[in-house]
mmCIF file of C-alpha atoms in Angstrom:
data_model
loop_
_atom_site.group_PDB
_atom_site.id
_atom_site.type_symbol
_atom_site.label_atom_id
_atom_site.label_comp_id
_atom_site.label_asym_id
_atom_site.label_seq_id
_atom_site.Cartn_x
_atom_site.Cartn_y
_atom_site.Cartn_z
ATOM 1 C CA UNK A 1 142.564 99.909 73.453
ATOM 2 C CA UNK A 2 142.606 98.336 76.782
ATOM 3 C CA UNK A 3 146.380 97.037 76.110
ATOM 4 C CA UNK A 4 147.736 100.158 75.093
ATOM 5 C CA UNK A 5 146.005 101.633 78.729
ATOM 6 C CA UNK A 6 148.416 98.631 80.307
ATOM 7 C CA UNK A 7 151.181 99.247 78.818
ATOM 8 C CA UNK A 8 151.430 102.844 78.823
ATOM 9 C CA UNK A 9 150.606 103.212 82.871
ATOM 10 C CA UNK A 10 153.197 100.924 83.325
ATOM 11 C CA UNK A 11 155.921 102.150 81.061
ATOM 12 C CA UNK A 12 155.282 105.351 81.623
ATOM 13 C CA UNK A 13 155.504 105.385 85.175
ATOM 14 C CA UNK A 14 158.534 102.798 85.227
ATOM 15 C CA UNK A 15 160.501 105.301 82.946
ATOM 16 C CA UNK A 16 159.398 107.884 85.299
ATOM 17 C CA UNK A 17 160.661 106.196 88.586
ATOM 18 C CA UNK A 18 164.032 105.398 86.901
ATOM 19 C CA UNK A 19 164.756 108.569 85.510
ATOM 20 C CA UNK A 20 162.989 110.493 88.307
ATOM 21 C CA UNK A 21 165.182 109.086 90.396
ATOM 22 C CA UNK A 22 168.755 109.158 88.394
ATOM 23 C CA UNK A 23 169.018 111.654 87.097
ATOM 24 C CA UNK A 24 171.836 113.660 88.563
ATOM 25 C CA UNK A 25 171.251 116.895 89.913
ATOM 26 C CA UNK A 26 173.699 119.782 88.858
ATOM 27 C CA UNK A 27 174.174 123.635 89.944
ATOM 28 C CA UNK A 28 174.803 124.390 85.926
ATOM 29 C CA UNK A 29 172.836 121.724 84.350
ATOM 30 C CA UNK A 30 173.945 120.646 80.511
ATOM 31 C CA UNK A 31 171.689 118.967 78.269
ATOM 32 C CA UNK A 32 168.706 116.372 79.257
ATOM 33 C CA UNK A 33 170.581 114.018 81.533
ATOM 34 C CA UNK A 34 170.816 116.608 84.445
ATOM 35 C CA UNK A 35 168.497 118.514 86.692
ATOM 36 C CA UNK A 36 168.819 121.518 88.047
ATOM 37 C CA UNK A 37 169.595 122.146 91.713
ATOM 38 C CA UNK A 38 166.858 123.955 93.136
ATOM 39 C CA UNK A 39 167.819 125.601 96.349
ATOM 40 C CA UNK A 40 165.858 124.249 99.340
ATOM 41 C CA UNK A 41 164.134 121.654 97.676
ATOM 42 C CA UNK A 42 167.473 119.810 96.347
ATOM 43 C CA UNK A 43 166.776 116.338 95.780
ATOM 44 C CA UNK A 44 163.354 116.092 97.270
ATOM 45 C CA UNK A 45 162.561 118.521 93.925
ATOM 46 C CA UNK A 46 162.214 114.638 92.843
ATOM 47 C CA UNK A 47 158.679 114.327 94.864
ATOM 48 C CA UNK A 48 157.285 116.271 91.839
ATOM 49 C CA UNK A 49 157.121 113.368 89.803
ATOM 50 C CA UNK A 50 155.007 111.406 92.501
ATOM 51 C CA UNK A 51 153.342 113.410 94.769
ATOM 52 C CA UNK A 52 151.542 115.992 91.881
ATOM 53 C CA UNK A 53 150.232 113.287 89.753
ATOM 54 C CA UNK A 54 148.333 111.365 92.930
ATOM 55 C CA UNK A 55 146.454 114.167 93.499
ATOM 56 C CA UNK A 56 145.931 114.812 89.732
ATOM 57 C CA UNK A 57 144.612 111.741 89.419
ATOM 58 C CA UNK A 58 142.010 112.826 92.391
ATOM 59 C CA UNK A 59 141.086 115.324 90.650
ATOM 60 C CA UNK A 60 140.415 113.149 87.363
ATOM 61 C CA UNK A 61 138.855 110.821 89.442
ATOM 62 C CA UNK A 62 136.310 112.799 91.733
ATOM 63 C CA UNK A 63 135.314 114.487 88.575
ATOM 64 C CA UNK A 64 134.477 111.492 86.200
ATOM 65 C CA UNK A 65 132.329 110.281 89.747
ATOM 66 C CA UNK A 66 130.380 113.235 89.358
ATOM 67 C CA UNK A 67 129.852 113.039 85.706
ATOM 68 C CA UNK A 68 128.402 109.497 85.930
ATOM 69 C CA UNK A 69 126.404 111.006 89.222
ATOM 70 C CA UNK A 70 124.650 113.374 86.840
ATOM 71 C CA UNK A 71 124.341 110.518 83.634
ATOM 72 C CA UNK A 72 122.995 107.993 86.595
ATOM 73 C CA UNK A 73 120.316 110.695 87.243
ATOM 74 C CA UNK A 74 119.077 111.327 83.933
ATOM 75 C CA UNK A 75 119.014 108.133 82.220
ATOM 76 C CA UNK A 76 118.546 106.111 85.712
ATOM 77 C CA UNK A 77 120.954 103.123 84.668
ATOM 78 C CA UNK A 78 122.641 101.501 87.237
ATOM 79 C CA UNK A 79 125.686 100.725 85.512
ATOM 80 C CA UNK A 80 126.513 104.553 85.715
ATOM 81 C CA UNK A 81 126.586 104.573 89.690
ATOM 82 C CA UNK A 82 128.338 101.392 89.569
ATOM 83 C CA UNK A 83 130.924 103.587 88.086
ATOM 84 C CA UNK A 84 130.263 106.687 89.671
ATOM 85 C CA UNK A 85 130.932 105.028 92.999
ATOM 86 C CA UNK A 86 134.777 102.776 91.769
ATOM 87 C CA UNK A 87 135.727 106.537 90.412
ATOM 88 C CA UNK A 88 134.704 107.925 93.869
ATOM 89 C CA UNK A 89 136.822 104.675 95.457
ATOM 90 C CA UNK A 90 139.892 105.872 93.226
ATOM 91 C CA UNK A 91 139.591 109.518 93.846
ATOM 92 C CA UNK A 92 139.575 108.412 97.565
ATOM 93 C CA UNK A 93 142.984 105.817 97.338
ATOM 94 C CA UNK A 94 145.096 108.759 95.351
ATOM 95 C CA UNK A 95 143.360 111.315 97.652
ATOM 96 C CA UNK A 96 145.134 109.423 100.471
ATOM 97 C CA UNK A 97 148.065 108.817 98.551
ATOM 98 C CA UNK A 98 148.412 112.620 97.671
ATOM 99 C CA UNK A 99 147.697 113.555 101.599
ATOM 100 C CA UNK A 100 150.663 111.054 102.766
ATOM 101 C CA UNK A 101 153.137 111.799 100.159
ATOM 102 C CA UNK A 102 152.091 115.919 101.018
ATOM 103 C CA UNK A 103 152.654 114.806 104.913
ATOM 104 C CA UNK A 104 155.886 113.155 104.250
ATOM 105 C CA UNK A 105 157.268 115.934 102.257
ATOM 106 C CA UNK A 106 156.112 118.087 104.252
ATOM 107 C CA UNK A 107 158.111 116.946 107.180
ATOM 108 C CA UNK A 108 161.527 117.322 105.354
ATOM 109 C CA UNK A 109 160.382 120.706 103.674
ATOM 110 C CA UNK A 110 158.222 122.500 106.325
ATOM 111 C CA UNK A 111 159.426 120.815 109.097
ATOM 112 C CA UNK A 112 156.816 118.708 110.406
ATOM 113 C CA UNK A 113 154.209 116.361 108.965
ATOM 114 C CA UNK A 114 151.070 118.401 109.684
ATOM 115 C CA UNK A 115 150.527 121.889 110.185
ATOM 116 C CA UNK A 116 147.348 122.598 108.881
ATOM 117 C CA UNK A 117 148.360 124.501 105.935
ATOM 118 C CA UNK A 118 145.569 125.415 103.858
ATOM 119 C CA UNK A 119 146.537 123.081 101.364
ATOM 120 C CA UNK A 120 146.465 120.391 104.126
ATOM 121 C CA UNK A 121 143.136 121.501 105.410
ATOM 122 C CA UNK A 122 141.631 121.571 102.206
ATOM 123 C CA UNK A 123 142.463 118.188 101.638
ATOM 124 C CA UNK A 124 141.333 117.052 104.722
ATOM 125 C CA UNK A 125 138.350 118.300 103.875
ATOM 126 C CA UNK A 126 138.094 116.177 100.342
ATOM 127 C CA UNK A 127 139.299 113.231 102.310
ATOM 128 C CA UNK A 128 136.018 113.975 105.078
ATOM 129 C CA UNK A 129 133.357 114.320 101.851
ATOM 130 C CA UNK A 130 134.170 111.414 99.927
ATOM 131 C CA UNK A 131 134.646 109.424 103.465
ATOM 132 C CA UNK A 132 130.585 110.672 104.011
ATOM 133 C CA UNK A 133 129.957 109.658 100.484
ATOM 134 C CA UNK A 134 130.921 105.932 101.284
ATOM 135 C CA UNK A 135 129.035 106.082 104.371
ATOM 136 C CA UNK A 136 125.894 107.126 102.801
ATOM 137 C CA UNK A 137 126.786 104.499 100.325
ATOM 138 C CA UNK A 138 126.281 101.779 102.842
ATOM 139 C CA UNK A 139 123.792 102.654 104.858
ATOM 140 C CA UNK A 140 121.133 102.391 102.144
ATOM 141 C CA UNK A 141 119.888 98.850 101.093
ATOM 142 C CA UNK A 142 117.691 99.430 98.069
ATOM 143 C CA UNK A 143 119.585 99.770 94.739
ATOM 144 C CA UNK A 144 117.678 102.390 92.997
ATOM 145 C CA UNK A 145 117.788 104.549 96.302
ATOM 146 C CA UNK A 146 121.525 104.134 97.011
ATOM 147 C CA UNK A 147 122.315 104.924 93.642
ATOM 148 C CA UNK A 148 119.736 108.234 93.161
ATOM 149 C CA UNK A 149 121.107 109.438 96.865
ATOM 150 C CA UNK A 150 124.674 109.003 96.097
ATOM 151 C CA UNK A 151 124.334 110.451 92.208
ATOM 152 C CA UNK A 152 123.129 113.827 94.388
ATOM 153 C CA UNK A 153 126.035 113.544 96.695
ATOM 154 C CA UNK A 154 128.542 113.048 93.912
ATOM 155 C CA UNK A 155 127.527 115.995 91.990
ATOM 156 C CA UNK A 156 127.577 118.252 95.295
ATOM 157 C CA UNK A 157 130.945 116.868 96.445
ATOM 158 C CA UNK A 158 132.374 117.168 92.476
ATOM 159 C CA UNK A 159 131.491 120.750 92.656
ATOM 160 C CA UNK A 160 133.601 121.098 95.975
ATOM 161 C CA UNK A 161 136.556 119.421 94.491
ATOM 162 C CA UNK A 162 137.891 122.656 91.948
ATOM 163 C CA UNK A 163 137.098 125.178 95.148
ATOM 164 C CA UNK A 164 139.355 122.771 97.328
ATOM 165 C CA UNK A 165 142.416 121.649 95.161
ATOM 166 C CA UNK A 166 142.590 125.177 92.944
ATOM 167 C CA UNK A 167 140.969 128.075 94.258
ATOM 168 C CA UNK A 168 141.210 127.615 98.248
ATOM 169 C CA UNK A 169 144.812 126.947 98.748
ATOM 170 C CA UNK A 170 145.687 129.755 96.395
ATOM 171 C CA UNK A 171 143.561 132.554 98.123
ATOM 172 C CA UNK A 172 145.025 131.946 101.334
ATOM 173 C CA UNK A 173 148.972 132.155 101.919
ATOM 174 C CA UNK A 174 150.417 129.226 103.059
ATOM 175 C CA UNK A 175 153.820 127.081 102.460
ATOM 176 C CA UNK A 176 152.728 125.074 99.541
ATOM 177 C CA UNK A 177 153.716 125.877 96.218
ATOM 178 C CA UNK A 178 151.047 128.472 94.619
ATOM 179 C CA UNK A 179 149.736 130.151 97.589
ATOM 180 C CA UNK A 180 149.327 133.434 98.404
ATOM 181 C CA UNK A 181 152.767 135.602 98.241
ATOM 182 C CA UNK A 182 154.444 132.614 97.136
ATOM 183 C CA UNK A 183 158.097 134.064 96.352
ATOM 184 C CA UNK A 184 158.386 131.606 93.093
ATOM 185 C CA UNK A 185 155.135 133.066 91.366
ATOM 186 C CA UNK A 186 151.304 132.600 91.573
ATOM 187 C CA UNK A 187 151.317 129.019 89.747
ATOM 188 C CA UNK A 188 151.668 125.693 91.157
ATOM 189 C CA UNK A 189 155.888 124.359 91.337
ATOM 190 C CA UNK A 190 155.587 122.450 87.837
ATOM 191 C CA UNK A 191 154.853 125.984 85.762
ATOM 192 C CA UNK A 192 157.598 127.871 87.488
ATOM 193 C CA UNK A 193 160.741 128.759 86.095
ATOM 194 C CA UNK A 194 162.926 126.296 88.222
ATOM 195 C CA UNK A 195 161.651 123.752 86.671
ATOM 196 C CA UNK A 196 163.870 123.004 83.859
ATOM 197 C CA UNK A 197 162.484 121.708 80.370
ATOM 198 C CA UNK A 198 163.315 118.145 81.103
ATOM 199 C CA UNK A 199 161.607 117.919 84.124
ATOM 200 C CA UNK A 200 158.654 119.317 83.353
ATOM 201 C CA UNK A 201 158.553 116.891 80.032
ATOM 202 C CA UNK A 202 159.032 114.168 82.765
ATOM 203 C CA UNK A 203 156.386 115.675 85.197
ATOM 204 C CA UNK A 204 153.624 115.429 82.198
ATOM 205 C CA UNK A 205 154.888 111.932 81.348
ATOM 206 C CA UNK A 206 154.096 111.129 84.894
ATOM 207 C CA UNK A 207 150.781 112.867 84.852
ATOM 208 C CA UNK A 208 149.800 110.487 81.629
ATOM 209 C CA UNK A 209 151.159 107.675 82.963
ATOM 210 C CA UNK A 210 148.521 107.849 86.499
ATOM 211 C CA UNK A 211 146.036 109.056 84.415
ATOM 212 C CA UNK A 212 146.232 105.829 82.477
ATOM 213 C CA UNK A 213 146.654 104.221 86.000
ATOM 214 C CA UNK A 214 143.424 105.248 87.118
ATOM 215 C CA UNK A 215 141.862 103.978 83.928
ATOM 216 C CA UNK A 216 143.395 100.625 84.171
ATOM 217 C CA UNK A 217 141.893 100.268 87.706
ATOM 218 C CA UNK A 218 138.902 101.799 87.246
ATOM 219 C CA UNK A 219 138.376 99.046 84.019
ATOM 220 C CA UNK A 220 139.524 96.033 86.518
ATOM 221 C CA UNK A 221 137.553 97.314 89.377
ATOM 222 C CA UNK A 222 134.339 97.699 87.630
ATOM 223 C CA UNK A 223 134.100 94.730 85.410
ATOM 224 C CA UNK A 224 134.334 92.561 88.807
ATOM 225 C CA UNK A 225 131.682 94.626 89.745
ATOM 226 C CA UNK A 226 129.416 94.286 86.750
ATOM 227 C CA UNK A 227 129.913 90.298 86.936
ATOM 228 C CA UNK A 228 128.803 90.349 90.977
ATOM 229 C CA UNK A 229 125.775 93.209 89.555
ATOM 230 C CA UNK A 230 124.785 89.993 87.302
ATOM 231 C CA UNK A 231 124.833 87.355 89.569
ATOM 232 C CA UNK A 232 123.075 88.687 91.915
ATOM 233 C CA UNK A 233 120.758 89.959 89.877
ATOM 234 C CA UNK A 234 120.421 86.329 88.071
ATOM 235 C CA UNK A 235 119.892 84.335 91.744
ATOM 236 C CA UNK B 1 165.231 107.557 110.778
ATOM 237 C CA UNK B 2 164.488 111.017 110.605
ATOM 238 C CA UNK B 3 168.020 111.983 110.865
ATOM 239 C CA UNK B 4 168.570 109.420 108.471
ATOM 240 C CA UNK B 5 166.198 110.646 105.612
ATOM 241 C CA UNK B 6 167.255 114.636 106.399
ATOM 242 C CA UNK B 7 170.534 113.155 105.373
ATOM 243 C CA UNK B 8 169.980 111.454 102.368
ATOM 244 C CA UNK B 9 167.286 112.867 101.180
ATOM 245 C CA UNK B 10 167.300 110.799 98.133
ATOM 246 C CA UNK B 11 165.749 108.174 100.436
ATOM 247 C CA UNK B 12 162.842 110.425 101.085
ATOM 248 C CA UNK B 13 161.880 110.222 97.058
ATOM 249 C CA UNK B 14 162.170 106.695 97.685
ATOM 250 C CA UNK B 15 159.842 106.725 100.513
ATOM 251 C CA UNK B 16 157.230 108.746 98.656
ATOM 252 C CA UNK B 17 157.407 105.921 95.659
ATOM 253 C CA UNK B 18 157.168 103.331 98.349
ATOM 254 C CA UNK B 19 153.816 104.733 99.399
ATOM 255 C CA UNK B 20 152.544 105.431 96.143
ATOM 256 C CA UNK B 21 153.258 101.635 95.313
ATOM 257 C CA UNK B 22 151.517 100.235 98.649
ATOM 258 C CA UNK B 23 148.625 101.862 98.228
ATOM 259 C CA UNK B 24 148.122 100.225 94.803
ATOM 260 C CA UNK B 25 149.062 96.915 95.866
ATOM 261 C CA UNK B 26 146.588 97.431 99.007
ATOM 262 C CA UNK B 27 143.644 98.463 96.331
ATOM 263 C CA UNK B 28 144.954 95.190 94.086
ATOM 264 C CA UNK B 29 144.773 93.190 97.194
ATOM 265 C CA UNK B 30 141.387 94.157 97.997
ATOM 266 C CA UNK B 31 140.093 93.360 94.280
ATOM 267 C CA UNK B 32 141.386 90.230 94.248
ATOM 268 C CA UNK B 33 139.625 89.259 97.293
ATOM 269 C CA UNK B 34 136.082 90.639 95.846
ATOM 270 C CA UNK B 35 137.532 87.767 92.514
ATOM 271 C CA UNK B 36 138.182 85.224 94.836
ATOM 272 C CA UNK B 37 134.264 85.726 96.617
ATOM 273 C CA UNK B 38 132.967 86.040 93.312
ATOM 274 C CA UNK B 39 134.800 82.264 92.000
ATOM 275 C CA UNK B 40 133.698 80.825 95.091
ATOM 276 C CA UNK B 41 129.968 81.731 95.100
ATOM 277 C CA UNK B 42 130.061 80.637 91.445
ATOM 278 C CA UNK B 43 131.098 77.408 92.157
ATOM 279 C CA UNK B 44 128.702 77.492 94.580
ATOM 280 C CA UNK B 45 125.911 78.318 92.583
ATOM 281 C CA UNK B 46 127.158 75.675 89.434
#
């Protein structure tokens, strides 16, 4: 099970940065070895295949936190908030990821790295939350304490995270893809009609390929932690 | 650099890869260094 995890996240996403990145662009594209030139984005329409997935994968991540929040609270096992808190830690590393890949985009698209578009804001804001929740993390010394206090947090902040990725940026009009009055249609970039089939079969193989990224960490990350959970416990 | 990348804005994909990638090399780095404490306290502890 584990294996397959490996190997797809990597082949996946090495097929992905090959072909997202060779693939020749074309203003009348033929068949699947040629995208199509979208005006203005050109070849940055290529950030698609990176930039999306990150913050999927925040998404994902923040999400499965909360879930163990609320399974750490009703059973009161500790193993759940070990996990609830290395899902929070992931959600946090693509959440950056997502915010500097946005910012760099941003500059060559928009024109400058930050301008407090909604979508930017909102993020900022995700980026703030789960910043508090690892502060409130470590300023707690008891185990049982920590984990009950952070289990709360993590279900409060999880709720935030659908009103900050999907609903915010879209009720306010902005530059991103998907707000308000955006010319190319109400959805995110990925479901509009410049995207031709082959990249949007790419885009998803992306998506599956982080997804099984963040699985693959989130595996390494917390059996380390389980082993330190036992020796401490054992000493 | 900026002129550079408005250029060839192929480099710009590039650059967004290149942060994807360092950011999970800096999360590998940092688990391997919670392994390495972890070896050395058990050899400690043996």
């Amino acid at each position: 099970m584990m294996s397959a995890v490996k190997f797809g996240a990597v082949g996946l996403i090495t097929l992905v940065i090959i072909a997202g990145l060779s693939i020749p662009l074309s203003s009348s594209p033929r068949g699947w070895l040629e995208f199509p030139l979208i005006p203005g984005l050109e070849e940055k329409a290529r950030n698609i295949f990176f930039h999306v997935p990150t913050a999927w994968t925040t998404v994902v991540a923040f999400l499965v936190s909360m879930f163990y929040g609320i399974r750490y609270l009703r059973k009161k096992n500790l193993d759940d908030d070990l996990k609830s808190s290395i899902s929070a830690g992931l959600g946090l590393l693509f959440c950056i990821l997502a915010t500097v890949t946005g910012a760099l985009w941003a500059k060559f698209n928009w024109g400058s790295f930050w301008n407090w578009d909604p979508r930017q804001t909102s993020i900022f804001i995700l980026l703030l939350i789960y910043g508090a929740y690892f502060a409130l993390r470590s300023a707690v010394e008891v185990d049982e304490k920590r984990a009950t206090l952070s289990a709360a947090y993590a279900i409060v902040a999880g709720l935030t995270v659908p009103f900050f990725i999907f609903i915010m940026p879209r009720m306010m009009s902005g530059l991103h893809p998907g707000a308000k009055g955006d010319a190319s249609g109400a959805g995110p970039l990925f479901e509009s009609r410049m995207m031709a089939a082959n990249m949007r079969v790419l885009f998803y193989i992306s998506m599956i390929g982080f997804n099984l990224l963040y699985v693959w960490l989130f595996n390494l990350r917390l059996r380390v932690a389980r082993m330190n959970h036992q020796r401490l416990s054992n000493s | 650099m900026i002129d550079f990348l408005t250029e060839h804005q192929l480099y710009v994909v590039l650059s967004i890869v290149l942060i994807v990638w360092v950011g999970i090399v800096v999360y590998l780095v940092r688990l391997d260094r919670k392994v390495k404490e972890l070896e050395q306290t058990m050899k400690r502890d043996r």
